[in-house]
Amino acid sequence: MAVETIGMTGWETAVLSGGPADGLRLKVSDRPRVVQVTYPCQVEAGPEGLRAEGVYLYRRDYGVTSEPLRYGFDIASP
């Protein structure tokens, strides 16, 4: 069994597929299993300093082993 060593010590280009960040390119280190993207939400009424963010998860496509790595939108995740 071959051991993946590419990217274990540096940054690699990845692209997000689907969801609100579709097509976004970014650099990742150590090939994380999940990338989290957040968007700020407008708070209409609440205590001073309160903020809310929408959270979106992208899971790594393990079939892609060279740059750009691909992360697909996980619609079932919070």
PDB file of N, CA and C in Angstrom, residues 2 9 11 22 30 36 59 68 71:
ATOM      1  N   ALA A   2       0.634   2.154  -0.911  1.00  0.00           N
ATOM      2  CA  ALA A   2       1.411   3.386  -1.018  1.00  0.00           C
ATOM      3  C   ALA A   2       0.920   4.387   0.016  1.00  0.00           C
ATOM      4  N   THR A   9       3.626  18.327   4.112  1.00  0.00           N
ATOM      5  CA  THR A   9       4.520  19.300   4.723  1.00  0.00           C
ATOM      6  C   THR A   9       4.296  20.707   4.197  1.00  0.00           C
ATOM      7  N   TRP A  11       1.605  23.536   1.518  1.00  0.00           N
ATOM      8  CA  TRP A  11       0.276  23.975   1.112  1.00  0.00           C
ATOM      9  C   TRP A  11      -0.058  23.421  -0.261  1.00  0.00           C
ATOM     10  N   ASP A  22     -19.203  27.609  -4.171  1.00  0.00           N
ATOM     11  CA  ASP A  22     -18.864  26.845  -5.377  1.00  0.00           C
ATOM     12  C   ASP A  22     -17.796  27.555  -6.211  1.00  0.00           C
ATOM     13  N   ASP A  30      -1.879  19.781   4.917  1.00  0.00           N
ATOM     14  CA  ASP A  30      -2.091  18.436   5.473  1.00  0.00           C
ATOM     15  C   ASP A  30      -3.417  17.798   5.064  1.00  0.00           C
ATOM     16  N   GLN A  36     -14.532  24.173   6.567  1.00  0.00           N
ATOM     17  CA  GLN A  36     -15.716  24.900   7.011  1.00  0.00           C
ATOM     18  C   GLN A  36     -15.700  26.300   6.433  1.00  0.00           C
ATOM     19  N   ARG A  59     -16.573  18.414   2.270  1.00  0.00           N
ATOM     20  CA  ARG A  59     -15.810  17.207   2.578  1.00  0.00           C
ATOM     21  C   ARG A  59     -14.880  16.862   1.420  1.00  0.00           C
ATOM     22  N   PRO A  68      -5.652  20.458  -8.391  1.00  0.00           N
ATOM     23  CA  PRO A  68      -6.267  20.944  -7.174  1.00  0.00           C
ATOM     24  C   PRO A  68      -7.077  19.836  -6.498  1.00  0.00           C
ATOM     25  N   TYR A  71     -13.124  19.500  -2.760  1.00  0.00           N
ATOM     26  CA  TYR A  71     -13.982  19.369  -1.589  1.00  0.00           C
ATOM     27  C   TYR A  71     -15.420  19.614  -2.033  1.00  0.00           C
TER      28      TYR A  71
END
